Coordinates of C-alpha atoms in Angstrom, one line a residue:
Chain A
X1 CA 0.0 0.0 0.0
X2 CA 1.5 3.3 -1.0
X3 CA 1.4 5.9 1.7
X4 CA 3.3 9.1 2.2
X5 CA 5.1 8.8 5.5
X6 CA 5.7 11.9 7.6
X7 CA 7.4 12.9 10.7
X8 CA 5.7 15.2 13.2
X9 CA 8.1 17.4 15.1
X10 CA 6.7 18.5 18.5
X11 CA 8.4 21.6 19.5
X12 CA 8.1 24.1 22.3
X13 CA 8.7 27.8 21.7
X14 CA 10.6 29.2 24.6
X15 CA 10.5 32.9 25.3
X16 CA 12.6 34.9 27.7
X17 CA 9.5 36.8 28.9
X18 CA 6.2 34.9 29.4
X19 CA 4.2 37.9 28.2
X20 CA 4.9 37.3 24.5
X21 CA 3.1 33.9 24.5
X22 CA -0.4 35.0 23.4
X23 CA 1.0 36.5 20.2
X24 CA 1.8 33.1 18.6
X25 CA 0.1 32.5 15.2
X26 CA 0.6 29.6 12.9
X27 CA 1.3 31.8 9.9
X28 CA 4.1 33.5 11.8
X29 CA 5.7 30.2 12.7
X30 CA 5.4 28.9 9.1
X31 CA 7.1 32.0 7.7
X32 CA 9.8 32.0 10.3
X33 CA 10.6 28.3 9.7
X34 CA 10.6 28.9 5.9
X35 CA 13.0 31.8 6.3
X36 CA 15.3 29.8 8.6
X37 CA 15.4 26.8 6.2
X38 CA 16.2 29.2 3.3
X39 CA 19.0 30.8 5.3
X40 CA 20.5 27.5 6.5
X41 CA 20.1 25.2 3.5
X42 CA 19.5 27.5 0.6
X43 CA 17.4 26.6 -2.4
X44 CA 17.6 22.9 -1.7
X45 CA 16.1 23.3 1.7
X46 CA 13.4 25.7 0.5
X47 CA 12.4 23.1 -2.1
X48 CA 12.0 20.4 0.6
X49 CA 10.1 22.9 2.7
X50 CA 7.6 23.5 -0.1
X51 CA 6.4 19.9 -0.2
X52 CA 4.7 18.6 2.8
X53 CA 5.6 21.1 5.6
X54 CA 2.7 22.4 7.6
X55 CA 2.0 23.7 11.0
X56 CA -0.6 21.2 12.3
X57 CA -1.2 22.4 15.8
X58 CA -0.4 25.4 17.9
X59 CA -1.1 26.1 21.5
X60 CA -0.6 29.8 22.3
X61 CA -0.9 29.2 26.1
X62 CA 2.0 26.8 26.4
X63 CA 3.9 27.6 23.2
X64 CA 3.7 24.0 21.8
X65 CA 3.8 23.7 18.0
X66 CA 3.4 20.6 15.9
X67 CA 5.1 20.7 12.5
X68 CA 4.7 18.1 9.9
X69 CA 7.5 17.2 7.4
X70 CA 8.2 14.4 5.0
X71 CA 10.1 11.5 6.4
X72 CA 12.9 11.6 3.9
X73 CA 14.3 15.0 4.9
X74 CA 12.9 15.8 8.3
X75 CA 16.4 16.1 9.7
X76 CA 17.1 19.0 7.3
X77 CA 14.1 20.9 8.5
X78 CA 14.9 20.0 12.1
X79 CA 18.4 21.3 11.9
X80 CA 17.2 24.6 10.5
X81 CA 14.8 25.0 13.5
X82 CA 17.9 25.1 15.8
X83 CA 19.1 28.3 14.2
X84 CA 15.9 30.3 14.8
X85 CA 16.6 33.2 17.1
X86 CA 13.4 35.3 16.8
X87 CA 9.8 35.1 15.6
X88 CA 8.5 37.8 13.3
X89 CA 4.9 38.6 13.9
X90 CA 3.2 41.6 12.3
X91 CA 6.4 43.6 12.3
X92 CA 7.4 42.7 15.9
X93 CA 10.4 40.7 16.5
X94 CA 10.2 38.5 19.5
X95 CA 13.4 36.7 20.6
X96 CA 12.8 33.0 21.3
X97 CA 14.2 29.6 20.5
X98 CA 12.6 26.3 19.5
X99 CA 13.1 23.2 21.7
X100 CA 12.2 20.0 20.0
X101 CA 10.4 17.7 22.5
X102 CA 9.5 14.7 20.4
X103 CA 9.5 13.3 16.9
X104 CA 6.7 11.0 16.0
X105 CA 5.4 9.2 13.0
X106 CA 1.7 10.1 13.6
X107 CA -0.2 12.8 15.3
X108 CA -1.5 10.2 17.8
X109 CA 2.0 9.4 19.2
X110 CA 2.8 13.0 19.5
X111 CA -0.4 13.6 21.3
X112 CA 0.3 10.8 23.8
X113 CA 3.7 12.3 24.4
X114 CA 2.2 15.8 24.9
X115 CA -0.3 14.5 27.5
X116 CA 2.6 12.9 29.5
X117 CA 4.7 16.0 29.1
X118 CA 2.0 18.4 30.2
X119 CA 1.5 16.3 33.3
X120 CA 5.2 16.5 34.1
X121 CA 5.0 20.3 33.6
X122 CA 2.1 20.5 36.1
X123 CA 4.1 18.5 38.6
X124 CA 7.0 20.9 38.2
X125 CA 4.7 23.9 38.6
X126 CA 3.5 22.4 41.8
X127 CA 7.0 22.8 43.2
X128 CA 7.2 26.4 42.2
X129 CA 3.8 27.4 43.7
X130 CA 4.1 30.0 46.4
X131 CA 0.6 30.3 47.8
X132 CA -1.8 27.6 49.0
X133 CA -4.5 28.8 46.5
X134 CA -2.2 28.2 43.6
X135 CA -1.2 24.8 44.9
X136 CA -4.9 23.8 45.1
X137 CA -5.5 25.0 41.5
X138 CA -2.6 23.0 40.2
X139 CA -3.6 19.9 42.2
X140 CA -7.1 20.1 40.8
X141 CA -5.8 20.3 37.2
X142 CA -3.6 17.3 37.7
X143 CA -6.5 15.3 39.0
X144 CA -8.8 16.4 36.2
X145 CA -6.5 15.0 33.5
X146 CA -8.4 12.0 32.4
X147 CA -7.5 9.7 29.5
X148 CA -11.0 8.9 28.3
X149 CA -11.5 12.4 26.9
X150 CA -8.1 12.2 25.3
X151 CA -9.0 8.9 23.6
X152 CA -12.1 10.3 21.9
X153 CA -10.0 13.1 20.5
X154 CA -7.3 10.7 19.3
X155 CA -9.8 8.6 17.3
X156 CA -11.1 11.7 15.6
X157 CA -7.6 13.0 14.7
X158 CA -6.5 9.6 13.5
X159 CA -9.5 9.4 11.2
X160 CA -8.9 12.8 9.7
X161 CA -5.2 12.1 9.3
X162 CA -5.9 8.8 7.5
X163 CA -8.3 10.6 5.1
X164 CA -5.5 13.1 4.2
X165 CA -3.0 10.4 3.4
X166 CA -5.2 9.0 0.6
Chain B
X1 CA 17.5 7.9 29.1
X2 CA 21.0 9.2 29.0
X3 CA 22.5 12.0 31.0
X4 CA 23.0 15.2 29.0
X5 CA 25.6 17.7 29.8
X6 CA 26.5 21.2 28.6
X7 CA 30.1 21.9 29.5
X8 CA 30.5 25.5 28.4
X9 CA 28.5 28.3 29.9
X10 CA 30.5 31.6 29.9
X11 CA 30.7 33.0 33.3
X12 CA 29.7 36.5 34.1
X13 CA 29.6 38.7 37.1
X14 CA 25.8 39.1 36.7
X15 CA 24.3 36.6 39.1
X16 CA 20.8 36.9 37.6
X17 CA 22.0 36.1 34.2
X18 CA 23.8 32.9 35.4
X19 CA 20.7 31.9 37.3
X20 CA 18.5 32.3 34.3
X21 CA 20.9 30.4 32.0
X22 CA 21.0 27.5 34.5
X23 CA 17.3 27.5 34.9
X24 CA 16.8 27.3 31.2
X25 CA 19.4 24.4 31.0
X26 CA 17.5 22.5 33.7
X27 CA 14.2 23.1 31.8
X28 CA 15.8 21.8 28.6
X29 CA 17.0 18.6 30.3
X30 CA 20.6 19.0 31.0
X31 CA 21.8 17.2 34.2
X32 CA 25.1 18.9 34.5
X33 CA 26.5 22.3 33.4
X34 CA 29.9 23.8 33.8
X35 CA 30.6 27.5 34.2
X36 CA 33.6 28.4 32.1
X37 CA 36.1 31.1 33.2
X38 CA 38.1 32.1 30.1
X39 CA 41.6 33.6 30.6
X40 CA 43.9 35.1 28.0
X41 CA 47.2 35.4 29.8
X42 CA 49.0 38.4 28.4
X43 CA 52.0 38.7 30.7
X44 CA 54.4 36.0 31.8
X45 CA 52.5 35.4 35.0
X46 CA 48.9 34.8 34.4
X47 CA 46.4 35.6 37.1
X48 CA 43.9 32.8 37.5
X49 CA 40.6 33.9 38.9
X50 CA 39.2 32.0 41.8
X51 CA 36.0 30.3 40.8
X52 CA 32.8 31.5 42.4
X53 CA 31.5 28.9 44.8
X54 CA 28.7 27.0 43.3
X55 CA 26.4 27.4 46.2
X56 CA 26.6 31.2 45.9
X57 CA 24.5 31.1 42.7
X58 CA 21.5 29.2 43.9
X59 CA 20.1 28.3 47.3
X60 CA 18.2 25.5 45.8
X61 CA 19.2 24.2 42.4
X62 CA 16.4 23.8 39.8
X63 CA 15.2 20.3 39.1
X64 CA 16.2 18.8 35.8
X65 CA 13.3 18.2 33.4
X66 CA 12.3 14.6 33.3
X67 CA 14.3 13.6 36.4
X68 CA 13.9 14.3 40.1
X69 CA 17.4 15.4 41.0
X70 CA 18.7 18.9 40.9
X71 CA 21.1 20.2 38.2
X72 CA 24.8 19.9 39.0
X73 CA 27.0 22.9 38.4
X74 CA 30.8 22.6 37.9
X75 CA 33.6 25.0 37.4
X76 CA 35.8 25.0 34.4
X77 CA 38.9 26.9 33.3
X78 CA 39.8 27.7 29.7
X79 CA 43.2 29.1 28.8
X80 CA 43.6 30.9 25.5
X81 CA 47.2 30.0 24.9
X82 CA 49.5 31.3 22.2
X83 CA 52.7 30.3 23.9
X84 CA 53.8 27.2 25.9
X85 CA 54.8 29.2 28.9
X86 CA 51.2 30.4 29.4
X87 CA 50.1 27.1 30.5
X88 CA 51.6 26.3 33.9
X89 CA 49.6 23.9 36.1
X90 CA 49.7 25.4 39.5
X91 CA 47.7 24.7 42.6
X92 CA 45.1 27.2 41.5
X93 CA 44.1 24.8 38.7
X94 CA 42.9 22.4 41.3
X95 CA 40.0 24.7 42.2
X96 CA 38.4 23.9 38.9
X97 CA 36.8 20.6 38.0
X98 CA 37.7 20.8 34.3
X99 CA 40.6 22.4 32.5
X100 CA 40.5 23.3 28.8
X101 CA 42.9 25.0 26.5
X102 CA 42.4 26.9 23.3
X103 CA 45.6 26.7 21.2
X104 CA 46.3 29.5 18.9
X105 CA 49.4 28.2 17.2
X106 CA 50.3 25.0 15.6
X107 CA 53.4 24.5 17.8
X108 CA 51.2 24.6 20.9
X109 CA 48.7 22.2 19.4
X110 CA 51.5 19.8 18.5
X111 CA 53.2 19.8 21.8
X112 CA 49.9 19.4 23.6
X113 CA 49.7 15.9 22.4
X114 CA 52.9 14.4 21.0
X115 CA 55.1 14.8 24.0
X116 CA 52.9 14.2 27.0
X117 CA 55.5 12.6 29.2
X118 CA 58.6 14.8 28.5
X119 CA 59.4 17.2 31.2
X120 CA 61.4 19.7 29.1
X121 CA 60.9 23.4 29.6
X122 CA 59.0 23.9 26.4
X123 CA 56.8 20.8 26.4
X124 CA 55.4 20.1 29.8
X125 CA 52.8 17.7 30.6
X126 CA 49.8 19.5 29.3
X127 CA 47.3 18.1 31.7
X128 CA 44.1 19.2 30.0
X129 CA 40.7 17.6 29.6
X130 CA 39.3 19.5 26.6
X131 CA 40.8 21.2 23.6
X132 CA 38.6 23.9 22.1
X133 CA 38.4 24.3 18.4
X134 CA 38.2 27.8 16.9
X135 CA 34.6 28.7 15.8
X136 CA 34.8 32.4 15.2
X137 CA 37.6 32.6 12.7
X138 CA 39.2 30.5 9.9
X139 CA 41.4 27.8 11.4
X140 CA 44.8 29.5 11.6
X141 CA 46.7 26.3 11.2
X142 CA 46.1 22.9 9.8
X143 CA 45.5 19.9 12.0
X144 CA 47.7 16.9 11.5
X145 CA 46.7 13.4 12.1
X146 CA 49.5 12.4 14.5
X147 CA 48.8 14.9 17.3
X148 CA 45.0 14.3 16.9
X149 CA 45.4 10.5 17.3
X150 CA 47.8 11.1 20.2
X151 CA 45.2 13.2 22.0
X152 CA 42.5 10.5 21.4
X153 CA 44.8 7.9 22.9
X154 CA 45.4 10.0 26.0
X155 CA 41.6 10.6 26.5
X156 CA 41.5 14.3 25.6
X157 CA 38.4 15.6 24.0
X158 CA 37.8 18.2 21.2
X159 CA 35.1 20.7 21.8
X160 CA 32.9 22.6 19.3
X161 CA 30.8 25.5 20.6
X162 CA 27.6 26.3 18.7
X163 CA 26.6 29.7 20.2
X164 CA 28.6 31.6 17.7
X165 CA 26.8 29.7 14.9
X166 CA 23.4 30.8 16.3
X167 CA 24.4 34.4 16.6
X168 CA 25.8 35.1 13.2
X169 CA 25.7 33.8 9.6
X170 CA 29.4 34.1 8.9
X171 CA 30.4 32.4 12.2
X172 CA 28.1 29.6 11.1
X173 CA 30.2 29.0 8.1
X174 CA 33.4 29.0 10.1
X175 CA 31.9 26.6 12.7
X176 CA 30.8 24.1 10.1
X177 CA 34.0 24.2 8.1
X178 CA 36.2 23.8 11.1
X179 CA 34.0 21.0 12.4
X180 CA 34.3 19.2 9.1
X181 CA 38.1 19.5 9.1
X182 CA 38.2 17.9 12.6
X183 CA 35.8 15.1 11.7
X184 CA 37.9 14.1 8.7
X185 CA 40.8 13.6 10.9
X186 CA 39.4 12.1 14.1
X187 CA 36.5 10.1 12.4
X188 CA 34.0 11.4 15.0
X189 CA 35.7 10.1 18.1
X190 CA 36.3 12.1 21.2
X191 CA 34.1 15.0 20.2
X192 CA 31.9 17.0 22.5
X193 CA 29.5 19.7 21.5
X194 CA 28.7 22.5 24.0
X195 CA 26.9 25.8 23.9
X196 CA 29.3 28.6 24.9
X197 CA 26.1 30.5 25.8
X198 CA 26.2 34.0 27.2
X199 CA 22.4 34.4 27.4
X200 CA 19.6 31.9 28.1
X201 CA 18.3 32.3 24.5
X202 CA 21.4 30.8 23.1
X203 CA 20.9 27.4 24.7
X204 CA 19.4 24.6 22.7
X205 CA 18.0 21.2 23.8
X206 CA 20.1 18.1 23.7
X207 CA 18.2 16.3 20.9
X208 CA 18.5 19.5 18.8
X209 CA 22.3 19.4 19.4
X210 CA 22.4 15.8 18.4
X211 CA 20.7 16.7 15.2
X212 CA 23.2 19.5 14.6
X213 CA 25.9 16.9 14.9
X214 CA 24.5 15.4 11.7
X215 CA 25.1 18.8 10.0
X216 CA 28.7 18.5 11.2
X217 CA 28.8 15.1 9.4
X218 CA 28.9 13.1 12.6
X219 CA 27.1 9.7 12.5
X220 CA 23.9 9.2 14.5
X221 CA 25.5 7.4 17.4
X222 CA 28.5 9.7 17.5
X223 CA 26.2 12.8 17.5
X224 CA 24.2 11.6 20.5
X225 CA 27.4 10.5 22.3
X226 CA 28.9 13.9 21.8
X227 CA 26.2 15.3 24.1
X228 CA 26.0 12.5 26.6
X229 CA 28.6 9.8 27.0
X230 CA 31.6 11.7 25.8
X231 CA 30.8 14.6 28.3
X232 CA 30.7 12.1 31.1
X233 CA 34.1 10.8 30.0
X234 CA 35.4 14.3 30.2
X235 CA 34.1 14.7 33.7
X236 CA 35.8 11.5 34.8
X237 CA 39.0 12.6 33.2
X238 CA 38.8 15.8 35.1
X239 CA 38.4 13.9 38.4
X240 CA 41.4 11.7 37.7
X241 CA 43.6 14.8 37.6
X242 CA 43.2 14.9 41.4
X243 CA 44.1 11.3 41.9
X244 CA 47.3 9.2 41.4
X245 CA 47.0 7.5 38.0
X246 CA 43.2 7.5 38.5
X247 CA 43.4 4.7 41.0
X248 CA 44.2 6.1 44.4
X249 CA 42.2 9.0 45.8
X250 CA 43.4 10.5 49.1
X251 CA 41.3 12.4 51.6
X252 CA 42.3 14.2 54.7
X253 CA 40.5 12.6 57.6
X254 CA 39.5 15.3 60.2
X255 CA 41.3 14.8 63.5
X256 CA 39.0 14.0 66.3
X257 CA 39.4 16.1 69.6
X258 CA 40.5 13.1 71.8
X259 CA 43.4 12.3 69.6
X260 CA 44.7 15.9 69.8
X261 CA 45.4 15.4 73.5
X262 CA 48.1 13.0 72.7
X263 CA 51.6 14.2 72.4
X264 CA 52.3 12.6 69.0
X265 CA 49.9 13.7 66.3
X266 CA 47.6 11.1 64.9
X267 CA 48.7 9.9 61.4
X268 CA 46.6 11.0 58.5
X269 CA 44.9 8.0 57.0
X270 CA 44.7 7.6 53.3
X271 CA 41.4 6.3 51.9
X272 CA 41.9 3.9 49.1
X273 CA 39.1 3.7 46.6
X274 CA 39.0 0.9 44.1
X275 CA 38.0 2.4 40.8

């Protein structure tokens, strides 16, 4: 069965100031990555970027981005991500860097990893909490993470992803 | 899950900046970082700064992402040497956990490795752990295979810093071309990649650096080793500098008050650790 295989790069955009987070937009990320691939790998890199690279998911609150690339040359795109120093968004330049958390073959595996990672982040936030009220909030969010809601979402994503492949 | 280390964070007097760099490193997943004090000795007698005590920076070290232990911070000394007399291992070197050298001339590079046991005036035992490769300029001299192989046999590692590549386009070219030259000679053995970061935005995650190793024409396994197992080897090499041939480690046992009442002083016991 002929199927186009892809690699999904799950990245976190880290800023020096937390206030820049809500400005994330998928077009801005797409343009920044395209410019970085052009600068790092020239015309060859841009050609590989044009086929099959898409920003699939973006979470402006945590700064998590899911980028899809073709399996053959995902390392090329990944190496260009390391050289990104700032995001250009509507004329504003925000200094940041991309930290790749996970490389998966399907959206489902990346989502499973993201759920585990977010739980770890909540645990780390619990250590940093200063007031009791904050601690209660964080504990409540940890307890409310349930896998049944996630499984329904996964089934939907997988179905829509399979439809695209054909 | 291997242990990732970043052995080059440029030290600065600004405590807040150091704190934010170390916090970012812990967030990215590095278990150990080393604060680098760079000296460029101009006169005959170089002044070696005393490293800031690690507990001054943080009361409570940040926990490493993905593990439950706090991040470990070490001190490292880098000597930018253009003359053999600049490098003189004195007692002050013992304050640092790691010692590195950045050779500027071919003669220095050569005598760093080919004559490790000669005690002549010119070629002393250059007891270093790391040799830094130039990343901000074209390599001023060509590497030769003999000294490089000598260094690999002795257990000395070559270091490539990537912060310059992130800052500037032209530096990127120098970094990659110098790295290529090194890879051709040493076949990817004994290489570590570290950041050389001055600000927290110049750090990158360990898997990203392993991917950068592919750009430097390292193989997959070598690239990952460059951030994990090779760094650990460097640390162990640094520890053996304080021991006799890496086998015997001596510690002063504190004298208990009762023994001090005796006329003859109690003998200092040597603790023998089997490595």
